[in-house]
PDB file of C-alpha atoms and ligand atoms in Angstrom:
ATOM      1  CA  MET A   1     -13.160   5.253 -12.428  1.00  0.00           C
ATOM      2  CA  ASP A   2     -14.192   1.947 -13.762  1.00  0.00           C
ATOM      3  CA  ALA A   3     -12.852  -1.457 -12.556  1.00  0.00           C
ATOM      4  CA  SER A   4     -10.460  -2.139 -15.338  1.00  0.00           C
ATOM      5  CA  ASN A   5      -8.987   1.195 -14.934  1.00  0.00           C
ATOM      6  CA  GLY A   6      -8.789   0.682 -11.331  1.00  0.00           C
ATOM      7  CA  SER A   7      -6.697  -2.582 -11.823  1.00  0.00           C
ATOM      8  CA  GLN A   8      -4.474  -0.860 -14.438  1.00  0.00           C
ATOM      9  CA  ASP A   9      -3.534   1.784 -11.940  1.00  0.00           C
ATOM     10  CA  THR A  10      -2.776  -0.638  -9.398  1.00  0.00           C
ATOM     11  CA  GLU A  11      -0.588  -2.475 -11.897  1.00  0.00           C
ATOM     12  CA  GLN A  12       1.173   0.733 -12.831  1.00  0.00           C
ATOM     13  CA  THR A  13       1.824   1.709  -9.339  1.00  0.00           C
ATOM     14  CA  LEU A  14       3.263  -1.812  -8.530  1.00  0.00           C
ATOM     15  CA  ASP A  15       5.381  -1.570 -11.622  1.00  0.00           C
ATOM     16  CA  SER A  16       6.773   1.752 -10.475  1.00  0.00           C
ATOM     17  CA  GLN A  17       7.317   0.504  -6.924  1.00  0.00           C
ATOM     18  CA  VAL A  18       9.296  -2.485  -8.193  1.00  0.00           C
ATOM     19  CA  LYS A  19      11.299  -0.220 -10.284  1.00  0.00           C
ATOM     20  CA  ALA A  20      12.082   2.134  -7.363  1.00  0.00           C
ATOM     21  CA  PHE A  21      13.059  -0.745  -5.335  1.00  0.00           C
ATOM     22  CA  PHE A  22      15.454  -2.193  -7.860  1.00  0.00           C
ATOM     23  CA  ASP A  23      16.745   1.405  -8.481  1.00  0.00           C
ATOM     24  CA  SER A  24      17.666   1.678  -4.806  1.00  0.00           C
ATOM     25  CA  ALA A  25      19.572  -1.548  -4.760  1.00  0.00           C
ATOM     26  CA  PRO A  26      23.305  -1.496  -5.448  1.00  0.00           C
ATOM     27  CA  PRO A  27      23.936  -2.664  -8.847  1.00  0.00           C
ATOM     28  CA  LEU A  28      25.033  -6.375  -9.337  1.00  0.00           C
ATOM     29  CA  GLN A  29      28.520  -6.612 -10.681  1.00  0.00           C
ATOM     30  CA  ASN A  30      28.441 -10.242 -11.765  1.00  0.00           C
ATOM     31  CA  ARG A  31      25.019 -10.366 -13.336  1.00  0.00           C
ATOM     32  CA  ASN A  32      26.185 -11.828 -16.674  1.00  0.00           C
ATOM     33  CA  ASP A  33      28.317 -14.646 -14.785  1.00  0.00           C
ATOM     34  CA  ILE A  34      25.126 -15.511 -12.780  1.00  0.00           C
ATOM     35  CA  THR A  35      23.039 -15.582 -15.794  1.00  0.00           C
ATOM     36  CA  GLN A  36      25.425 -17.835 -17.432  1.00  0.00           C
ATOM     37  CA  LYS A  37      25.985 -20.126 -14.638  1.00  0.00           C
ATOM     38  CA  LEU A  38      22.236 -20.605 -14.313  1.00  0.00           C
ATOM     39  CA  ASN A  39      21.607 -21.053 -17.920  1.00  0.00           C
ATOM     40  CA  HIS A  40      24.189 -23.864 -17.790  1.00  0.00           C
ATOM     41  CA  PHE A  41      22.888 -25.502 -14.567  1.00  0.00           C
ATOM     42  CA  ILE A  42      19.212 -25.470 -15.922  1.00  0.00           C
ATOM     43  CA  GLN A  43      20.245 -26.895 -19.314  1.00  0.00           C
ATOM     44  CA  LEU A  44      22.181 -29.787 -17.723  1.00  0.00           C
ATOM     45  CA  ASN A  45      19.358 -30.773 -15.349  1.00  0.00           C
ATOM     46  CA  SER A  46      16.926 -30.495 -18.175  1.00  0.00           C
ATOM     47  CA  LEU A  47      18.715 -33.113 -20.209  1.00  0.00           C
ATOM     48  CA  SER A  48      18.945 -35.556 -17.392  1.00  0.00           C
ATOM     49  CA  SER A  49      15.461 -37.005 -17.176  1.00  0.00           C
ATOM     50  CA  GLU A  50      13.064 -38.253 -14.615  1.00  0.00           C
ATOM     51  CA  ASN A  51      10.397 -40.629 -16.206  1.00  0.00           C
ATOM     52  CA  GLY A  52      11.222 -39.183 -19.671  1.00  0.00           C
ATOM     53  CA  ILE A  53      10.935 -35.531 -18.876  1.00  0.00           C
ATOM     54  CA  GLY A  54      13.630 -33.054 -17.617  1.00  0.00           C
ATOM     55  CA  LYS A  55      14.112 -32.955 -13.798  1.00  0.00           C
ATOM     56  CA  ARG A  56      12.054 -30.842 -11.767  1.00  0.00           C
ATOM     57  CA  ILE A  57      14.024 -27.752 -10.575  1.00  0.00           C
ATOM     58  CA  VAL A  58      13.199 -25.773  -7.330  1.00  0.00           C
ATOM     59  CA  CYS A  59      14.627 -22.361  -6.417  1.00  0.00           C
ATOM     60  CA  VAL A  60      14.833 -22.178  -2.553  1.00  0.00           C
ATOM     61  CA  THR A  61      15.437 -18.723  -1.018  1.00  0.00           C
ATOM     62  CA  SER A  62      16.882 -18.965   2.379  1.00  0.00           C
ATOM     63  CA  GLY A  63      17.795 -16.755   5.305  1.00  0.00           C
ATOM     64  CA  GLY A  64      16.733 -13.189   6.367  1.00  0.00           C
ATOM     65  CA  THR A  65      17.114  -9.971   4.658  1.00  0.00           C
ATOM     66  CA  THR A  66      18.320  -6.699   5.899  1.00  0.00           C
ATOM     67  CA  ALA A  67      17.434  -2.988   5.169  1.00  0.00           C
ATOM     68  CA  PRO A  68      20.436  -0.427   5.428  1.00  0.00           C
ATOM     69  CA  LEU A  69      19.926   2.840   7.076  1.00  0.00           C
ATOM     70  CA  GLU A  70      22.802   4.746   5.597  1.00  0.00           C
ATOM     71  CA  GLN A  71      24.327   4.781   1.985  1.00  0.00           C
ATOM     72  CA  ARG A  72      27.730   3.975   3.296  1.00  0.00           C
ATOM     73  CA  CYS A  73      26.087   1.378   5.420  1.00  0.00           C
ATOM     74  CA  VAL A  74      27.156   1.007   9.282  1.00  0.00           C
ATOM     75  CA  ARG A  75      23.704   0.088  10.499  1.00  0.00           C
ATOM     76  CA  TYR A  76      20.849  -1.947   9.219  1.00  0.00           C
ATOM     77  CA  VAL A  77      17.444  -3.572  10.341  1.00  0.00           C
ATOM     78  CA  ASP A  78      17.880  -7.186  10.481  1.00  0.00           C
ATOM     79  CA  ASN A  79      15.585 -10.153  11.282  1.00  0.00           C
ATOM     80  CA  PHE A  80      16.036 -13.424  13.116  1.00  0.00           C
ATOM     81  CA  SER A  81      16.027 -15.994  10.324  1.00  0.00           C
ATOM     82  CA  SER A  82      18.930 -18.362  10.327  1.00  0.00           C
ATOM     83  CA  GLY A  83      18.406 -20.111   6.963  1.00  0.00           C
ATOM     84  CA  HIS A  84      17.750 -23.507   8.848  1.00  0.00           C
ATOM     85  CA  ARG A  85      14.261 -23.908   7.008  1.00  0.00           C
ATOM     86  CA  GLY A  86      15.994 -23.297   3.525  1.00  0.00           C
ATOM     87  CA  ALA A  87      19.001 -25.422   4.064  1.00  0.00           C
ATOM     88  CA  THR A  88      17.064 -28.302   5.500  1.00  0.00           C
ATOM     89  CA  SER A  89      14.402 -28.165   2.721  1.00  0.00           C
ATOM     90  CA  THR A  90      17.120 -28.166   0.117  1.00  0.00           C
ATOM     91  CA  GLU A  91      18.464 -31.457   1.525  1.00  0.00           C
ATOM     92  CA  TYR A  92      14.883 -33.149   1.176  1.00  0.00           C
ATOM     93  CA  PHE A  93      14.442 -31.536  -2.241  1.00  0.00           C
ATOM     94  CA  LEU A  94      17.553 -33.277  -3.362  1.00  0.00           C
ATOM     95  CA  LYS A  95      16.622 -36.489  -1.971  1.00  0.00           C
ATOM     96  CA  ALA A  96      13.211 -36.296  -3.775  1.00  0.00           C
ATOM     97  CA  GLY A  97      15.065 -35.865  -7.004  1.00  0.00           C
ATOM     98  CA  TYR A  98      14.967 -32.176  -7.520  1.00  0.00           C
ATOM     99  CA  ALA A  99      17.835 -30.050  -8.950  1.00  0.00           C
ATOM    100  CA  VAL A 100      18.139 -27.070  -6.487  1.00  0.00           C
ATOM    101  CA  ILE A 101      18.971 -23.456  -6.911  1.00  0.00           C
ATOM    102  CA  PHE A 102      19.858 -22.334  -3.286  1.00  0.00           C
ATOM    103  CA  LEU A 103      19.727 -18.623  -3.065  1.00  0.00           C
ATOM    104  CA  TYR A 104      20.847 -17.913   0.620  1.00  0.00           C
ATOM    105  CA  ARG A 105      21.925 -15.073   2.644  1.00  0.00           C
ATOM    106  CA  ARG A 106      25.587 -15.069   2.996  1.00  0.00           C
ATOM    107  CA  GLY A 107      26.481 -16.513   6.412  1.00  0.00           C
ATOM    108  CA  SER A 108      23.277 -18.323   6.900  1.00  0.00           C
ATOM    109  CA  PHE A 109      22.861 -22.231   7.140  1.00  0.00           C
ATOM    110  CA  GLN A 110      23.746 -24.067   4.093  1.00  0.00           C
ATOM    111  CA  PRO A 111      22.509 -27.763   3.110  1.00  0.00           C
ATOM    112  CA  PHE A 112      24.610 -30.736   4.642  1.00  0.00           C
ATOM    113  CA  CYS A 113      26.331 -28.508   7.149  1.00  0.00           C
ATOM    114  CA  ARG A 114      23.651 -26.972   9.077  1.00  0.00           C
ATOM    115  CA  SER A 115      25.712 -27.132  12.303  1.00  0.00           C
ATOM    116  CA  LEU A 116      28.682 -25.262  10.652  1.00  0.00           C
ATOM    117  CA  PRO A 117      28.330 -21.525  10.559  1.00  0.00           C
ATOM    118  CA  ASP A 118      29.293 -19.491   7.607  1.00  0.00           C
ATOM    119  CA  ASP A 119      30.520 -22.638   5.548  1.00  0.00           C
ATOM    120  CA  PRO A 120      31.397 -21.958   1.927  1.00  0.00           C
ATOM    121  CA  LEU A 121      30.761 -25.554   1.022  1.00  0.00           C
ATOM    122  CA  LEU A 122      28.401 -24.475  -2.051  1.00  0.00           C
ATOM    123  CA  GLU A 123      31.184 -22.170  -3.361  1.00  0.00           C
ATOM    124  CA  CYS A 124      33.271 -25.380  -3.934  1.00  0.00           C
ATOM    125  CA  PHE A 125      31.145 -26.662  -6.668  1.00  0.00           C
ATOM    126  CA  GLU A 126      31.352 -25.948 -10.548  1.00  0.00           C
ATOM    127  CA  ALA A 127      28.327 -27.001 -12.642  1.00  0.00           C
ATOM    128  CA  THR A 128      29.056 -30.430 -14.195  1.00  0.00           C
ATOM    129  CA  GLU A 129      27.186 -33.211 -15.487  1.00  0.00           C
ATOM    130  CA  GLY A 130      25.366 -35.027 -12.367  1.00  0.00           C
ATOM    131  CA  LEU A 131      25.508 -31.989 -10.126  1.00  0.00           C
ATOM    132  CA  ASN A 132      22.024 -31.100  -8.829  1.00  0.00           C
ATOM    133  CA  ILE A 133      22.795 -28.121  -6.734  1.00  0.00           C
ATOM    134  CA  GLN A 134      23.770 -24.460  -7.482  1.00  0.00           C
ATOM    135  CA  GLY A 135      24.325 -22.065  -4.623  1.00  0.00           C
ATOM    136  CA  LEU A 136      23.947 -18.297  -5.118  1.00  0.00           C
ATOM    137  CA  TRP A 137      23.988 -15.821  -2.281  1.00  0.00           C
ATOM    138  CA  PHE A 138      22.301 -12.552  -2.017  1.00  0.00           C
ATOM    139  CA  LEU A 139      23.787  -9.251  -0.123  1.00  0.00           C
ATOM    140  CA  LEU A 140      20.574  -7.451   1.178  1.00  0.00           C
ATOM    141  CA  HIS A 141      17.541  -8.615  -0.248  1.00  0.00           C
ATOM    142  CA  PRO A 142      16.926 -11.744  -2.632  1.00  0.00           C
ATOM    143  CA  LEU A 143      14.407 -10.173  -5.063  1.00  0.00           C
ATOM    144  CA  LEU A 144      17.068  -8.825  -7.673  1.00  0.00           C
ATOM    145  CA  MET A 145      18.456 -12.421  -7.900  1.00  0.00           C
ATOM    146  CA  LEU A 146      15.073 -13.829  -7.881  1.00  0.00           C
ATOM    147  CA  GLN A 147      14.077 -11.788 -10.885  1.00  0.00           C
ATOM    148  CA  ILE A 148      17.465 -12.999 -12.593  1.00  0.00           C
ATOM    149  CA  ILE A 149      16.750 -16.727 -11.783  1.00  0.00           C
ATOM    150  CA  SER A 150      13.103 -16.547 -12.890  1.00  0.00           C
ATOM    151  CA  LYS A 151      14.209 -15.886 -16.480  1.00  0.00           C
ATOM    152  CA  PRO A 152      15.720 -19.399 -17.394  1.00  0.00           C
ATOM    153  CA  MET A 153      13.182 -20.933 -14.862  1.00  0.00           C
ATOM    154  CA  LYS A 154      10.221 -19.346 -17.016  1.00  0.00           C
ATOM    155  CA  ASP A 155      11.345 -21.576 -20.059  1.00  0.00           C
ATOM    156  CA  ILE A 156      10.957 -24.779 -18.119  1.00  0.00           C
ATOM    157  CA  GLY A 157       7.289 -23.968 -17.352  1.00  0.00           C
ATOM    158  CA  PRO A 158       5.486 -26.081 -14.758  1.00  0.00           C
ATOM    159  CA  ARG A 159       8.662 -28.213 -14.120  1.00  0.00           C
ATOM    160  CA  ALA A 160       9.872 -25.115 -12.077  1.00  0.00           C
ATOM    161  CA  MET A 161       9.035 -24.485  -8.468  1.00  0.00           C
ATOM    162  CA  PHE A 162       9.778 -21.495  -6.247  1.00  0.00           C
ATOM    163  CA  TYR A 163       9.948 -22.424  -2.391  1.00  0.00           C
ATOM    164  CA  LEU A 164      10.316 -18.727  -0.931  1.00  0.00           C
ATOM    165  CA  ALA A 165      11.407 -19.631   2.711  1.00  0.00           C
ATOM    166  CA  ALA A 166      13.619 -16.519   2.952  1.00  0.00           C
ATOM    167  CA  ALA A 167      12.156 -14.043   5.446  1.00  0.00           C
ATOM    168  CA  VAL A 168      11.982 -10.931   3.485  1.00  0.00           C
ATOM    169  CA  SER A 169      11.762  -7.510   5.180  1.00  0.00           C
ATOM    170  CA  ASP A 170       8.611  -5.858   4.630  1.00  0.00           C
ATOM    171  CA  PHE A 171      10.071  -2.326   4.888  1.00  0.00           C
ATOM    172  CA  TYR A 172      13.146  -0.643   3.398  1.00  0.00           C
ATOM    173  CA  VAL A 173      14.720   3.039   3.252  1.00  0.00           C
ATOM    174  CA  PRO A 174      14.861   4.139  -0.375  1.00  0.00           C
ATOM    175  CA  TRP A 175      18.341   5.051  -1.691  1.00  0.00           C
ATOM    176  CA  LYS A 176      17.464   8.652  -2.331  1.00  0.00           C
ATOM    177  CA  ASP A 177      16.053   9.241   1.194  1.00  0.00           C
ATOM    178  CA  MET A 178      19.156   7.543   2.923  1.00  0.00           C
ATOM    179  CA  VAL A 179      21.831   9.643   4.448  1.00  0.00           C
ATOM    180  CA  GLU A 180      25.109   9.192   2.868  1.00  0.00           C
ATOM    181  CA  HIS A 181      27.126   8.932   5.986  1.00  0.00           C
ATOM    182  CA  LYS A 182      26.865   7.087   9.269  1.00  0.00           C
ATOM    183  CA  ILE A 183      24.034   8.511  11.501  1.00  0.00           C
ATOM    184  CA  GLN A 184      25.489  10.433  14.187  1.00  0.00           C
ATOM    185  CA  SER A 185      24.622   9.626  17.786  1.00  0.00           C
ATOM    186  CA  GLY A 186      23.110  12.417  20.015  1.00  0.00           C
ATOM    187  CA  SER A 187      20.289  13.396  22.187  1.00  0.00           C
ATOM    188  CA  HIS A 188      17.739  13.563  19.534  1.00  0.00           C
ATOM    189  CA  ILE A 189      15.189  10.929  18.525  1.00  0.00           C
ATOM    190  CA  LEU A 190      16.131   9.060  15.539  1.00  0.00           C
ATOM    191  CA  ASP A 191      13.460   9.399  13.140  1.00  0.00           C
ATOM    192  CA  VAL A 192      13.711   7.022   9.894  1.00  0.00           C
ATOM    193  CA  LYS A 193      11.041   6.562   7.441  1.00  0.00           C
ATOM    194  CA  LEU A 194      10.863   2.963   6.252  1.00  0.00           C
ATOM    195  CA  VAL A 195       8.626   2.435   3.161  1.00  0.00           C
ATOM    196  CA  PRO A 196       6.879  -0.846   2.284  1.00  0.00           C
ATOM    197  CA  VAL A 197       8.892  -3.301  -0.172  1.00  0.00           C
ATOM    198  CA  PRO A 198       6.595  -3.920  -3.140  1.00  0.00           C
ATOM    199  CA  LYS A 199       4.881  -7.320  -3.058  1.00  0.00           C
ATOM    200  CA  MET A 200       6.715  -9.016  -5.793  1.00  0.00           C
ATOM    201  CA  LEU A 201       5.225 -12.439  -5.300  1.00  0.00           C
ATOM    202  CA  SER A 202       2.329 -11.216  -7.583  1.00  0.00           C
ATOM    203  CA  VAL A 203       4.894 -10.039 -10.116  1.00  0.00           C
ATOM    204  CA  LEU A 204       6.812 -13.417  -9.988  1.00  0.00           C
ATOM    205  CA  ARG A 205       3.281 -15.347 -10.513  1.00  0.00           C
ATOM    206  CA  LYS A 206       2.171 -12.934 -13.255  1.00  0.00           C
ATOM    207  CA  ASP A 207       5.131 -11.910 -15.252  1.00  0.00           C
ATOM    208  CA  TRP A 208       8.596 -13.593 -14.310  1.00  0.00           C
ATOM    209  CA  ALA A 209       7.431 -17.262 -14.198  1.00  0.00           C
ATOM    210  CA  PRO A 210       3.605 -17.577 -14.583  1.00  0.00           C
ATOM    211  CA  LEU A 211       3.678 -21.464 -15.118  1.00  0.00           C
ATOM    212  CA  ALA A 212       6.057 -22.319 -12.053  1.00  0.00           C
ATOM    213  CA  PHE A 213       4.638 -23.857  -9.140  1.00  0.00           C
ATOM    214  CA  CYS A 214       5.029 -21.183  -6.269  1.00  0.00           C
ATOM    215  CA  ILE A 215       5.062 -21.744  -2.651  1.00  0.00           C
ATOM    216  CA  SER A 216       5.346 -19.015  -0.071  1.00  0.00           C
ATOM    217  CA  PHE A 217       5.531 -18.687   3.655  1.00  0.00           C
ATOM    218  CA  LYS A 218       3.633 -17.002   6.363  1.00  0.00           C
ATOM    219  CA  LEU A 219       5.266 -16.373   9.590  1.00  0.00           C
ATOM    220  CA  GLU A 220       3.404 -14.993  12.706  1.00  0.00           C
ATOM    221  CA  THR A 221       3.804 -14.867  16.339  1.00  0.00           C
ATOM    222  CA  ASP A 222       0.146 -14.820  17.110  1.00  0.00           C
ATOM    223  CA  SER A 223      -1.342 -18.318  16.095  1.00  0.00           C
ATOM    224  CA  ASN A 224      -4.822 -16.793  16.267  1.00  0.00           C
ATOM    225  CA  ILE A 225      -4.199 -14.772  12.992  1.00  0.00           C
ATOM    226  CA  LEU A 226      -1.933 -17.117  11.306  1.00  0.00           C
ATOM    227  CA  LEU A 227      -4.168 -19.219   9.155  1.00  0.00           C
ATOM    228  CA  ASN A 228      -6.262 -16.271   8.035  1.00  0.00           C
ATOM    229  CA  LYS A 229      -3.191 -14.343   7.002  1.00  0.00           C
ATOM    230  CA  ALA A 230      -1.765 -17.401   5.024  1.00  0.00           C
ATOM    231  CA  ARG A 231      -5.086 -17.843   3.382  1.00  0.00           C
ATOM    232  CA  GLY A 232      -5.112 -14.029   2.484  1.00  0.00           C
ATOM    233  CA  ALA A 233      -1.570 -14.412   1.020  1.00  0.00           C
ATOM    234  CA  LEU A 234      -2.789 -17.437  -1.066  1.00  0.00           C
ATOM    235  CA  GLU A 235      -5.576 -15.542  -2.632  1.00  0.00           C
ATOM    236  CA  LYS A 236      -3.923 -12.264  -2.993  1.00  0.00           C
ATOM    237  CA  TYR A 237      -0.824 -13.438  -4.546  1.00  0.00           C
ATOM    238  CA  ASN A 238      -2.278 -16.422  -6.280  1.00  0.00           C
ATOM    239  CA  MET A 239       0.198 -18.933  -4.844  1.00  0.00           C
ATOM    240  CA  HIS A 240      -0.186 -22.691  -5.158  1.00  0.00           C
ATOM    241  CA  ALA A 241       0.298 -23.197  -1.576  1.00  0.00           C
ATOM    242  CA  VAL A 242       1.311 -21.135   1.364  1.00  0.00           C
ATOM    243  CA  VAL A 243       3.095 -22.808   4.409  1.00  0.00           C
ATOM    244  CA  ALA A 244       2.106 -21.075   7.732  1.00  0.00           C
ATOM    245  CA  ASN A 245       4.523 -21.453  10.688  1.00  0.00           C
ATOM    246  CA  GLU A 246       4.541 -19.977  14.074  1.00  0.00           C
ATOM    247  CA  LEU A 247       7.785 -18.630  15.375  1.00  0.00           C
ATOM    248  CA  SER A 248       7.988 -20.720  18.469  1.00  0.00           C
ATOM    249  CA  THR A 249       6.827 -24.168  16.995  1.00  0.00           C
ATOM    250  CA  ARG A 250       8.297 -23.703  13.350  1.00  0.00           C
ATOM    251  CA  LYS A 251      10.754 -26.674  13.861  1.00  0.00           C
ATOM    252  CA  GLU A 252       7.871 -28.947  14.968  1.00  0.00           C
ATOM    253  CA  GLN A 253       4.988 -28.191  12.628  1.00  0.00           C
ATOM    254  CA  VAL A 254       3.605 -26.223   9.765  1.00  0.00           C
ATOM    255  CA  VAL A 255       0.249 -25.943   8.121  1.00  0.00           C
ATOM    256  CA  VAL A 256       0.196 -26.190   4.324  1.00  0.00           C
ATOM    257  CA  VAL A 257      -2.811 -24.067   2.983  1.00  0.00           C
ATOM    258  CA  THR A 258      -3.972 -24.597  -0.617  1.00  0.00           C
ATOM    259  CA  ILE A 259      -7.226 -23.219  -2.186  1.00  0.00           C
ATOM    260  CA  ASP A 260      -9.013 -26.333  -0.909  1.00  0.00           C
ATOM    261  CA  ASP A 261      -7.141 -27.846   2.027  1.00  0.00           C
ATOM    262  CA  LYS A 262      -5.388 -27.085   5.350  1.00  0.00           C
ATOM    263  CA  ILE A 263      -2.927 -29.733   5.978  1.00  0.00           C
ATOM    264  CA  THR A 264      -1.082 -30.011   9.312  1.00  0.00           C
ATOM    265  CA  VAL A 265       2.495 -31.285   8.753  1.00  0.00           C
ATOM    266  CA  GLN A 266       4.404 -32.443  11.697  1.00  0.00           C
ATOM    267  CA  ARG A 267       8.117 -33.766  12.562  1.00  0.00           C
ATOM    268  CA  ASP A 268       8.039 -37.550  13.526  1.00  0.00           C
ATOM    269  CA  LYS A 269       8.885 -37.039  17.244  1.00  0.00           C
ATOM    270  CA  SER A 270       9.673 -40.681  17.827  1.00  0.00           C
ATOM    271  CA  LYS A 271      12.804 -40.039  15.711  1.00  0.00           C
ATOM    272  CA  ALA A 272      15.302 -37.634  17.377  1.00  0.00           C
ATOM    273  CA  ASP A 273      16.810 -36.512  14.125  1.00  0.00           C
ATOM    274  CA  ASP A 274      13.621 -36.205  11.964  1.00  0.00           C
ATOM    275  CA  ASP A 275      12.947 -32.632  10.705  1.00  0.00           C
ATOM    276  CA  VAL A 276       9.495 -31.269   9.842  1.00  0.00           C
ATOM    277  CA  GLU A 277      10.911 -30.476   6.231  1.00  0.00           C
ATOM    278  CA  ASN A 278      10.831 -34.337   5.678  1.00  0.00           C
ATOM    279  CA  PRO A 279       6.967 -34.949   5.329  1.00  0.00           C
ATOM    280  CA  LEU A 280       6.611 -31.215   4.294  1.00  0.00           C
ATOM    281  CA  ILE A 281       8.804 -31.713   1.043  1.00  0.00           C
ATOM    282  CA  LYS A 282       7.353 -35.108   0.327  1.00  0.00           C
ATOM    283  CA  LEU A 283       3.737 -33.451   0.084  1.00  0.00           C
ATOM    284  CA  LEU A 284       4.931 -30.494  -1.942  1.00  0.00           C
ATOM    285  CA  SER A 285       6.690 -32.828  -4.359  1.00  0.00           C
ATOM    286  CA  GLN A 286       3.542 -34.913  -4.766  1.00  0.00           C
ATOM    287  CA  ARG A 287       1.420 -31.835  -5.182  1.00  0.00           C
ATOM    288  CA  HIS A 288       4.086 -30.400  -7.722  1.00  0.00           C
ATOM    289  CA  SER A 289       3.804 -33.698  -9.827  1.00  0.00           C
ATOM    290  CA  ALA A 290       0.170 -33.557  -9.701  1.00  0.00           C
ATOM    291  CA  TYR A 291       0.393 -30.036 -11.112  1.00  0.00           C
ATOM    292  CA  ILE A 292       2.648 -31.028 -13.849  1.00  0.00           C
ATOM    293  CA  GLU A 293       0.319 -33.794 -14.903  1.00  0.00           C
ATOM    294  CA  ASP A 294      -2.475 -31.240 -14.901  1.00  0.00           C
ATOM    295  CA  SER A 295      -0.631 -28.886 -16.834  1.00  0.00           C
ATOM    296  CA  LYS A 296      -0.058 -31.384 -19.618  1.00  0.00           C
ATOM    297  CA  ARG A 297      -3.470 -32.228 -19.819  1.00  0.00           C
ATOM    298  CA  MET A 298      -4.452 -28.636 -20.375  1.00  0.00           C
ATOM    299  CA  ARG A 299      -1.999 -28.210 -23.334  1.00  0.00           C
TER     300      ARG A 299
HETATM  301  C1  9Z3 B   1       9.310 -18.383   6.944  1.00  0.00           C
HETATM  302  O1  9Z3 B   1       8.252 -18.335   7.499  1.00  0.00           O
HETATM  303  C2  9Z3 B   1      10.528 -19.571   7.432  1.00  0.00           C
HETATM  304  O2  9Z3 B   1       9.711 -20.775   7.676  1.00  0.00           O
HETATM  305  C3  9Z3 B   1      11.142 -18.983   8.692  1.00  0.00           C
HETATM  306  C4  9Z3 B   1      12.280 -20.069   9.007  1.00  0.00           C
HETATM  307  C5  9Z3 B   1      11.857 -17.522   8.331  1.00  0.00           C
HETATM  308  C6  9Z3 B   1      10.308 -18.899   9.828  1.00  0.00           C
HETATM  309  P1  9Z3 B   1      14.708 -20.123  10.045  1.00  0.00           P
HETATM  310  O3  9Z3 B   1      15.339 -19.421   8.746  1.00  0.00           O
HETATM  311  O4  9Z3 B   1      13.318 -19.704   9.991  1.00  0.00           O
HETATM  312  O5  9Z3 B   1      14.643 -21.570   9.818  1.00  0.00           O
HETATM  313  O6  9Z3 B   1      15.313 -19.722  11.226  1.00  0.00           O
HETATM  314  N1  9Z3 B   1       9.802 -17.641   6.029  1.00  0.00           N
HETATM  315  C7  9Z3 B   1       9.003 -16.684   5.324  1.00  0.00           C
HETATM  316  C8  9Z3 B   1       8.648 -15.443   6.123  1.00  0.00           C
HETATM  317  C9  9Z3 B   1       8.218 -14.240   5.327  1.00  0.00           C
HETATM  318  O7  9Z3 B   1       8.840 -13.360   5.229  1.00  0.00           O
HETATM  319  N2  9Z3 B   1       7.144 -14.336   4.531  1.00  0.00           N
HETATM  320  C10 9Z3 B   1       6.592 -13.203   3.774  1.00  0.00           C
HETATM  321  C11 9Z3 B   1       5.466 -12.665   4.555  1.00  0.00           C
HETATM  322  O8  9Z3 B   1       5.034 -13.402   5.465  1.00  0.00           O
HETATM  323  C12 9Z3 B   1       6.052 -13.747   2.392  1.00  0.00           C
HETATM  324  S1  9Z3 B   1       7.341 -14.430   1.433  1.00  0.00           S
HETATM  325  O9  9Z3 B   1       4.791 -11.682   4.124  1.00  0.00           O
END
């Protein structure tokens, strides 16, 4: 088999894996409403200008994802993510002049009310002129919503940024393999087969929004492998930067890995209320501006 056939095969496999994954998600009832809301939000914020060009718009994903074990779900595999990173980053993106699409897990932290659990603040806003945040929540996994969001984001080219801080689960049980009813307890060993979630970062970069500036995160508990894994993700998924963080120190420091840099970013410890997201978003905002300028020159 020659190399081009090999990569075609890989693409086909990924396409069919993506299709299988979406087929196994419950259908979105309000897809048209969401699309309308997003188009309106992006249009409004493209008219309001920053130095003569439309505002930069970032989609921030936030919170952890779940993988149900039963069709009539009683139990699911969860993860620890609180949504603190996404909520805090959103506050700093707004300060930096961005309009933000905040895609969060329901019940996780929201911007400006990080200490209040399950606060429906974002649900109080209707898109009007001057409003620069649009909240949308996801139920199990953000990928379907991400695909919907990427459609209008594609149209604004390099002004769009994706900041993928949600802790996405790497495995799921396909709908067709799931038992319908609650798994019964008993003395037997519970044997559940979870299959890998297709890596949609490459689909996002290649097809969904190829000109958008894309930042993903890499989380590890073993600091010895963290930077190599981040570098691997940067290359494999063709990200513009990967933010590497270690579980226990994630609120103190992160390392921004790009193709030619590894920049350690730390919270200012002399200020009790400083967040690591403060210098992080400043750095990413600068890099994004440089990317927009470069894209103009290449046109
Ligand atoms: C992160 O690494 C986030 O920084 C945290 C934030 C989840 C650690 P909290 O929500 O925690 O503030 O409590 N997010 C992404 C982790 C992830 O799932 N990355 C994927 C991977 O490693 C790629 S998108 O494969």
